[in-house]
Coordinates of C-alpha atoms in Angstrom, one line a residue:
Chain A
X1 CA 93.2 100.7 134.7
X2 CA 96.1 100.4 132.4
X3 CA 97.5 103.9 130.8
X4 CA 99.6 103.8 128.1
X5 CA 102.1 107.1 127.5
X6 CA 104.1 107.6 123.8
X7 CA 107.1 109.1 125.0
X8 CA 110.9 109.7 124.3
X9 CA 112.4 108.9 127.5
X10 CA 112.2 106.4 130.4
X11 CA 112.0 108.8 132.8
X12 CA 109.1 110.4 134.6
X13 CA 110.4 114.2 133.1
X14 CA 111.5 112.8 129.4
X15 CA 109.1 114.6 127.4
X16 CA 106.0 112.9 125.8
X17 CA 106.6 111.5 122.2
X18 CA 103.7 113.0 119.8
X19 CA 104.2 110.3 117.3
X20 CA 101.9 106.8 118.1
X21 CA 102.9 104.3 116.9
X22 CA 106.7 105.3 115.9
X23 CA 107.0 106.6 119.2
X24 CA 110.7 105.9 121.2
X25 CA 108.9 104.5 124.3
X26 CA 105.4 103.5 126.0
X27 CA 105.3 104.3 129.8
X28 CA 102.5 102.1 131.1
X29 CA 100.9 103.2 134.5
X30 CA 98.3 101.4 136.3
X31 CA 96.6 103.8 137.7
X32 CA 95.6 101.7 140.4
X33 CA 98.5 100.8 142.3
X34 CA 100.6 103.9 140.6
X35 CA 103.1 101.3 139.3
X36 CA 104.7 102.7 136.3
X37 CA 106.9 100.4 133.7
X38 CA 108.6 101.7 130.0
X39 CA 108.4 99.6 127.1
X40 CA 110.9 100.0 124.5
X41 CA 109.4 100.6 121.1
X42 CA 112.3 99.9 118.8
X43 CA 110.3 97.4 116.5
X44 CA 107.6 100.8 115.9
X45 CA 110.4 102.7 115.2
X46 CA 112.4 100.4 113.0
X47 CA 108.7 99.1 111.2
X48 CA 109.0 99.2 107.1
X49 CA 105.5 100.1 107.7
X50 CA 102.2 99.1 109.8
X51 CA 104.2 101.2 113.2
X52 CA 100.4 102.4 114.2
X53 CA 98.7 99.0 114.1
X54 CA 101.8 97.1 115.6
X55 CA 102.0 99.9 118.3
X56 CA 98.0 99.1 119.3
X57 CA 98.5 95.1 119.1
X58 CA 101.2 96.1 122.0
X59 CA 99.6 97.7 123.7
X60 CA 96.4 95.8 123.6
X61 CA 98.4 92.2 124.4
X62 CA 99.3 94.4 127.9
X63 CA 95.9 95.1 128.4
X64 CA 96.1 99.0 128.3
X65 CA 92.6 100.6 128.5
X66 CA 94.1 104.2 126.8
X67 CA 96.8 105.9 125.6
X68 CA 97.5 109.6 125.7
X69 CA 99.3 110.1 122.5
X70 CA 99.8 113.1 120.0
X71 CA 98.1 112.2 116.5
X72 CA 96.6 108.6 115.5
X73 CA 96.6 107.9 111.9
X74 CA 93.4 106.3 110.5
X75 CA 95.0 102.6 110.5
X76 CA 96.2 102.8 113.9
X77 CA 92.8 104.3 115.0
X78 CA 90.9 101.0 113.6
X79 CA 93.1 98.7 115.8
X80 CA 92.8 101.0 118.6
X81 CA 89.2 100.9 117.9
X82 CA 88.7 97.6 117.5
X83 CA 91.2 96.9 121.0
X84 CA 88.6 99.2 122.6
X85 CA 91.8 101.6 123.9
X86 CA 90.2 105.0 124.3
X87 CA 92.8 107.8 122.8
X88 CA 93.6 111.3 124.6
X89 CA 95.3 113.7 122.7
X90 CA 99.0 115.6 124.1
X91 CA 100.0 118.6 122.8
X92 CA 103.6 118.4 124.5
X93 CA 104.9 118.4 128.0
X94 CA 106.2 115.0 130.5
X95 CA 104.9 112.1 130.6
X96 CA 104.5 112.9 134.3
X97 CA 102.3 116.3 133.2
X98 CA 100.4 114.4 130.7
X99 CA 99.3 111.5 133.6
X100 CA 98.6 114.5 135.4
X101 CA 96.3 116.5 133.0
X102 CA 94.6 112.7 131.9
X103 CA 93.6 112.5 136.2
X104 CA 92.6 115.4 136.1
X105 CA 90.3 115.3 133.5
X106 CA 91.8 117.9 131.1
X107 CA 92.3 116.0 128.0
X108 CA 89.9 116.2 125.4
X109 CA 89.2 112.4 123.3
X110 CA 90.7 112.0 120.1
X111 CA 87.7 109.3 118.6
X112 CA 89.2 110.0 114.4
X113 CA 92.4 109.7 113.1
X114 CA 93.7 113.4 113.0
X115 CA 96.7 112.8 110.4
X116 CA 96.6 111.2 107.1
X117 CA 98.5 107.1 106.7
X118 CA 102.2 107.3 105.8
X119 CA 103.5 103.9 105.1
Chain B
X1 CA 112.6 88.1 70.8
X2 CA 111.1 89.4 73.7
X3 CA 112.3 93.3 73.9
X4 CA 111.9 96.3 76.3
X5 CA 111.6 99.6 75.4
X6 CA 112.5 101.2 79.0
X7 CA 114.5 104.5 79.9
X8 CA 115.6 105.8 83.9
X9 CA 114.0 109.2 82.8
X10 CA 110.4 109.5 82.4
X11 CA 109.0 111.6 79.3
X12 CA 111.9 110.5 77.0
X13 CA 109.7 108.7 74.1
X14 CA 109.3 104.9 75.3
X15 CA 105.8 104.7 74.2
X16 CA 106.6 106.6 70.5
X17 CA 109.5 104.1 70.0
X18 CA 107.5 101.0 71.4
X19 CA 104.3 101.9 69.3
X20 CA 106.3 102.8 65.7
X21 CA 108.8 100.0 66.4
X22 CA 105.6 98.0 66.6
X23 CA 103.6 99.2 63.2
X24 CA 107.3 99.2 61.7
X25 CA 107.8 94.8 62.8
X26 CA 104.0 94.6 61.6
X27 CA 104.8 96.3 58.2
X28 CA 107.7 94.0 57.8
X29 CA 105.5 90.8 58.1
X30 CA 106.4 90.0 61.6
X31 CA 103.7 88.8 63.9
X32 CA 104.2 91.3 67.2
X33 CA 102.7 91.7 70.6
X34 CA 102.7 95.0 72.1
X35 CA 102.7 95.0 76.0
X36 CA 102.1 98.3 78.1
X37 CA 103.7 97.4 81.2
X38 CA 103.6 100.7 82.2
X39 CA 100.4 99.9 84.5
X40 CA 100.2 103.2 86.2
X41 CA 100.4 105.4 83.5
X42 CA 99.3 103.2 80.4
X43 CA 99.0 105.5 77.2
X44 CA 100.1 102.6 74.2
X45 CA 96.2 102.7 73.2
X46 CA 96.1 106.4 72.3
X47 CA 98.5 105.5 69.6
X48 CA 97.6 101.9 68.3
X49 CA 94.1 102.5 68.9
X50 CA 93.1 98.5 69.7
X51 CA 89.9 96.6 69.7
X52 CA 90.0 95.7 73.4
X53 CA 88.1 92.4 73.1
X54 CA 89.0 91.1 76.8
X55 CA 89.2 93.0 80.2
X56 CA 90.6 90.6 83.5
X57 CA 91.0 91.4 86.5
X58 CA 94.1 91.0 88.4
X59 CA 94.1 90.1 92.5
X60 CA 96.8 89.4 94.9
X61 CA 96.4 87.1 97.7
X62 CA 95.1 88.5 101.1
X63 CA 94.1 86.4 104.6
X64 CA 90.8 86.6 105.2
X65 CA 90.5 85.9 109.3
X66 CA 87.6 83.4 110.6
X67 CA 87.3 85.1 113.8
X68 CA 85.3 82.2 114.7
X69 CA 88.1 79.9 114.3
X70 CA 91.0 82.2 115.3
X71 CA 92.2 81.5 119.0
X72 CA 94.5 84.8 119.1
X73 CA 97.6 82.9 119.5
X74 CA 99.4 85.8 117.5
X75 CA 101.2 83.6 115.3
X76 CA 100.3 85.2 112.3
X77 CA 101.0 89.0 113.1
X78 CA 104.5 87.9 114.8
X79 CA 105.6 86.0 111.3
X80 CA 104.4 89.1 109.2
X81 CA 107.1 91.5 109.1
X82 CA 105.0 93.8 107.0
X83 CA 102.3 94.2 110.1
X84 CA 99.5 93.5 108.0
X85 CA 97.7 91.4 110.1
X86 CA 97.3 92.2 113.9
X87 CA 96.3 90.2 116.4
X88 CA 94.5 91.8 119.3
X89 CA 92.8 90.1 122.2
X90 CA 89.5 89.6 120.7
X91 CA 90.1 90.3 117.2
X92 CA 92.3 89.6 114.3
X93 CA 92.6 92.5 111.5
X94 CA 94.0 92.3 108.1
X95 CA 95.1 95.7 106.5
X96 CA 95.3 94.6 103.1
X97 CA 97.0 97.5 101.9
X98 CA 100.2 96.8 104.1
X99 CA 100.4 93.1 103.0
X100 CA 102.5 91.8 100.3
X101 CA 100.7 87.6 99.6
X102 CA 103.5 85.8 100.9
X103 CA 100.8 83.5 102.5
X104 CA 103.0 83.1 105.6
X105 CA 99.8 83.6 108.1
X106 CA 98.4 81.1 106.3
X107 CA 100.6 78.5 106.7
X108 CA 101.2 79.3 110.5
X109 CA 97.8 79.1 111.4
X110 CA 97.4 75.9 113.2
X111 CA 93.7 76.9 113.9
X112 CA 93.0 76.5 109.9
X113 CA 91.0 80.5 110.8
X114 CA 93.2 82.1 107.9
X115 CA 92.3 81.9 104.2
X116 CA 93.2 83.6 101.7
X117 CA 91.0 85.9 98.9
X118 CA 92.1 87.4 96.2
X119 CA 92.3 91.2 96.6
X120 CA 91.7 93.4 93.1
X121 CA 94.5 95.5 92.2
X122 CA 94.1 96.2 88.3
X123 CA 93.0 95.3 84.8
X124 CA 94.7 93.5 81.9
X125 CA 93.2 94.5 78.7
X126 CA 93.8 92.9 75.1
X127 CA 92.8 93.2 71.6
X128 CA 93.8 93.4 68.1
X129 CA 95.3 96.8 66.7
X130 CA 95.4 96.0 63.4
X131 CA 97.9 93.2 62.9
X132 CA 99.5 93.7 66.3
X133 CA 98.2 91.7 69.4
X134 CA 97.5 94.5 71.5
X135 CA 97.6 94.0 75.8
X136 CA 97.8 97.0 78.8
X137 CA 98.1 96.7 82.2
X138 CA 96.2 99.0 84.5
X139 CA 96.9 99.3 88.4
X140 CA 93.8 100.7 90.8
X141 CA 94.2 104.0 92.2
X142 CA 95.5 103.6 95.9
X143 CA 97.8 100.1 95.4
X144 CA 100.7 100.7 96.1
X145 CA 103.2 98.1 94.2
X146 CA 102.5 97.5 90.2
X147 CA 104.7 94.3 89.7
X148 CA 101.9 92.0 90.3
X149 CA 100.0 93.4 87.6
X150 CA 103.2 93.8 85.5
X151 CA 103.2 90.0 86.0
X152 CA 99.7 89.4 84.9
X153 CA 100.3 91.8 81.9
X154 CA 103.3 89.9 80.7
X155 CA 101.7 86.9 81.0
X156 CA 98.4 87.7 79.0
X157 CA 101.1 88.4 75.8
X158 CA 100.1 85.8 73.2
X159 CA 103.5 84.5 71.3
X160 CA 104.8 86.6 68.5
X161 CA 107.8 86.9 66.5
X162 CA 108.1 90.1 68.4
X163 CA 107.1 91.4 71.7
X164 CA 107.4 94.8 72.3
X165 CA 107.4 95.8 76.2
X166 CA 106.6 99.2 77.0
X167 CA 108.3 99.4 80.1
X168 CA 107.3 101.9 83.6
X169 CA 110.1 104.8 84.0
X170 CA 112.6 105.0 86.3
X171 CA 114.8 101.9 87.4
X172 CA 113.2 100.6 90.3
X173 CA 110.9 97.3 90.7
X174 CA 108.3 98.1 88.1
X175 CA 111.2 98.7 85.4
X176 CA 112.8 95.5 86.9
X177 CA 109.8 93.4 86.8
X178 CA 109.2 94.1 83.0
X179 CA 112.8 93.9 81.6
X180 CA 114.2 90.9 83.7
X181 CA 113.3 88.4 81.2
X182 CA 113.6 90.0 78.2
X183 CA 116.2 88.8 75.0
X184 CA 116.8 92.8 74.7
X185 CA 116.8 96.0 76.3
X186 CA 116.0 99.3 74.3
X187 CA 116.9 102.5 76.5
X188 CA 115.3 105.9 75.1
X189 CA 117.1 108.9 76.8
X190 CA 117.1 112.4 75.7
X191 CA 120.1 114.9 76.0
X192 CA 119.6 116.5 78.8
X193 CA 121.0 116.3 81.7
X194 CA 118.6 114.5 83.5
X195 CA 118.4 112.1 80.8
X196 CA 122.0 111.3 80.7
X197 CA 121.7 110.8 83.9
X198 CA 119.0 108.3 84.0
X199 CA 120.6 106.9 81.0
X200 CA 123.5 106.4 83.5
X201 CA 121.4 104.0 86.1
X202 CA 119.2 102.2 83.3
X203 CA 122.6 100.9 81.5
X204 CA 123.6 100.1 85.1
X205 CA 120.2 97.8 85.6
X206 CA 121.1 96.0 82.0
X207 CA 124.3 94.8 83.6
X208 CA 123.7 94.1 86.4
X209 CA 121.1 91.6 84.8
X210 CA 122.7 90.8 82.0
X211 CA 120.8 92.1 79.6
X212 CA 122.1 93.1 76.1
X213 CA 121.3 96.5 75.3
X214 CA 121.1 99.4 72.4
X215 CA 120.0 103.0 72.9
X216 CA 117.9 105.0 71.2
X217 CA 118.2 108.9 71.4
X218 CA 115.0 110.8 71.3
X219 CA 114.8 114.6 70.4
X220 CA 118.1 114.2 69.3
X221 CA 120.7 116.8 68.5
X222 CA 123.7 116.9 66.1
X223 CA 126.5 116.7 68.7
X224 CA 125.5 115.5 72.0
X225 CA 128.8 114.7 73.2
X226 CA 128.4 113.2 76.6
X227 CA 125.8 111.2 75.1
X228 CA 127.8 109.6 72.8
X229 CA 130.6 109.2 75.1
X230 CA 128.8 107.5 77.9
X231 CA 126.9 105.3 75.3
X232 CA 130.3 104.3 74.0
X233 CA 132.0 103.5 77.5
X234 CA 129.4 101.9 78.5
X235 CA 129.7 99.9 75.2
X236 CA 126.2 100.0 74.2
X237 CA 125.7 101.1 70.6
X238 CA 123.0 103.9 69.3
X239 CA 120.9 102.1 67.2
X240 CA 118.6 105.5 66.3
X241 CA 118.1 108.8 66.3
X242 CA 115.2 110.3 66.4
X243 CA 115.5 114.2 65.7
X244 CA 113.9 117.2 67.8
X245 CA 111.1 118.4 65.4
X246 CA 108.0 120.0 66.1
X247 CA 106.4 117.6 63.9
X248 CA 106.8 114.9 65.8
X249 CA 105.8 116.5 68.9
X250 CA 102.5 117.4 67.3
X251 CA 101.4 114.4 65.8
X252 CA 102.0 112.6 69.3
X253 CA 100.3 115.4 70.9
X254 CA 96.9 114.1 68.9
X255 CA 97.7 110.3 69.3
X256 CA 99.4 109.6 65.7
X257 CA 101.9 107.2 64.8
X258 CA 105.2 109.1 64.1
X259 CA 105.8 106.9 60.8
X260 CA 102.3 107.4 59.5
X261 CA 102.3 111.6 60.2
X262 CA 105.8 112.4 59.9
X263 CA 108.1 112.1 56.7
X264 CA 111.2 110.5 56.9
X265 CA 110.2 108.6 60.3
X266 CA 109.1 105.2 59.0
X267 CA 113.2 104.9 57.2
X268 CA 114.2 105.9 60.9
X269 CA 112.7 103.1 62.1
X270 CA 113.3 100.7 59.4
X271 CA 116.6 101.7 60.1
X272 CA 115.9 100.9 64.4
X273 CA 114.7 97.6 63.0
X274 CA 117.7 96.4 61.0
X275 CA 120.2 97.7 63.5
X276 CA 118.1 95.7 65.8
X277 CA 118.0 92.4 64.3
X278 CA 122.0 93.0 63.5
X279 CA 122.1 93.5 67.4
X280 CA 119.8 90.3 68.3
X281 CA 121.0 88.1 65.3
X282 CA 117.4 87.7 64.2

């Protein structure tokens, strides 16, 4: 399974980005094979508008299954939704700790956008 | 003679000036159109009190997605640069909230699965207030741009010897939208400081279109100095005054015509209206 990471680094100990869909990088793992890649997220963060929704048409064209993110808004939840990427929520940390709390099953779903549109 | 009442400041008296300058054309034997641009805050009515005989709707353009059709080639979400149509692997969306009708999906899709519908954004009323051809534009809670329904609004004004636009506050796109085409500017300000300054960018938005301009000063006072001085590098004459009274204040506050409540107001706007047509060779 593909797993998606928001984060603001490309390496394994840059800490986790809490923003989705204006977030500085995705670090995709398969989980699988453990073979880890970053995608650069400039067009999210440079976006007049519609970061959350271009941010889940990304990830969706790499076929990522979820994404371990801090907050969805409610557009970006309905393209996530529709992509069928389940969401995890972060509350800080690595991208290395947060692969490591998702295996181990300590991240709780987020299934509604938890902060309000801004565009 | 198409002319905009507009100001930068908000508040300064564009809709007292637009509505008495209107009765005041009327009373002259002009025929005159008065057009509230100001679609998200519309208030002309509680002053000229129309007959709204006609209510239409405005829309804007939106792609509707056959996902039938649609072979998710992502053509359409890679040529919209406002992101308001996605392309996932099994499904297109449209957020039609983020899109601004430039058709370009449309005309990309080779699969013929985009259409477009017309999304409502507002409502442009008219009627008759008396003599004067009365129209308002109204935008629907939660869109987020008014010049399309500026648009619409200008374009429901019937032709008149005069129209009067009521223009948005500020000096942005909305303000833009209603005075670009116009014969005349009118700029309201107050002095205040806020209003000077406002005054400042609004006389900068006249020249950088073009656009001939007087000022009128609202809640005036007797000396006003910077006022007067930036009205007079600028070049731009004050065609009226209208004084701070409490009068005035009241009879707005219960939807009256300043030259039907207040004495002395309907020669300060006969004045307005041969300073004007002085100014506009009419």
């Amino acid at each position: 399974m593909k797993l998606a990471i928001t984060t603001q680094g490309s390496e394994p100990n840059s800490p986790v980005d809490l923003r989705f869909g204006r977030a500085r990088f995705f670090c995709i793992v398969d989980t699988e094979t453990g073979q880890q890649m970053t995608v650069d997220n400039a067009d999210g963060v440079n976006a007049v508008q519609g970061a959350g929704v271009q941010a889940a048409q990304t990830l969706a064209r790499l076929g990522v299954q979820t994404v371990l993110t801090g907050h969805v808004g409610p557009k970006a939840q309905t393209a996530l939704q529709a992509a069928k990427i389940q969401v995890y929520a972060l509350n800080g940390g690595t991208v290395e700790q947060a692969s490591q709390a998702f295996m181990a099953g300590q991240l709780r779903t987020l299934d509604a956008a938890d902060v309000r549109g801004h565009w | 003679m198409k002319l905009a009442v507009a100001s930068g400041k908000g508040g300064t008296g564009k809709t007292t000036v637009a509505t008495n300058l209107a009765v005041t054309l009327a009373r002259h034997g002009q025929t005159v159109g008065y057009v509230d641009c100001d679609v998200e805050a519309p208030n002309g009515h509680l002053f000229l009190k129309p007959d709204v005989a006609r209510e239409n709707p405005v829309g804007r353009l939106v792609p509707r997605v056959d996902q039938e059709r649609c072979l998710h080639c992502g053509d359409c979400a890679r040529i919209c640069r406002f992101n308001a149509i996605v392309c996932l692997p099994e499904q297109t969306l449209v957020y039609d909230e983020l899109c601004h009708s430039c058709g370009g999906c449309a005309l990309v899709c080779t699969a013929g699965a985009i259409t477009e519908a017309s999304h409502p954004m507002g409502v442009v009323k008219t009627g008759l207030a008396g003599k004067i051809q009365f129209v308002s534009g109204t935008l629907n809670v939660g869109e987020a741009a008014s010049p399309p329904v500026i648009r619409a609004t200008k374009q429901a004004a019937p032709p008149a010897d005069w129209t009067i636009l009521d223009a948005p506050p500020g000096t942005a796109c909305p303000m833009i939208e209603t005075v670009r085409d116009c014969h005349y500017v009118l700029l309201v300000t107050e002095p205040t400081p806020f209003g000077l300054h406002d005054l400042r960018l609004a006389l900068d938005v006249a020249k950088t279109l073009k656009l001939p301009c007087g000022v009128v000063v609202n809640r005036a006072q007797p000396r006003m100095t910077e006022t007067r001085e930036l009205c007079e590098s600028a070049r731009v004459p004050i065609l009226a005054e209208i004084p701070d009274a409490l009068d005035i204040a009241k009879a707005y506050s219960q939807g009256q015509l300043a030259v039907e409540a207040v004495p002395g107001l309907q020669q300060t706007f006969d004045q307005l209206l041969r300073r004007l047509r002085a100014e506009v060779h009419n």
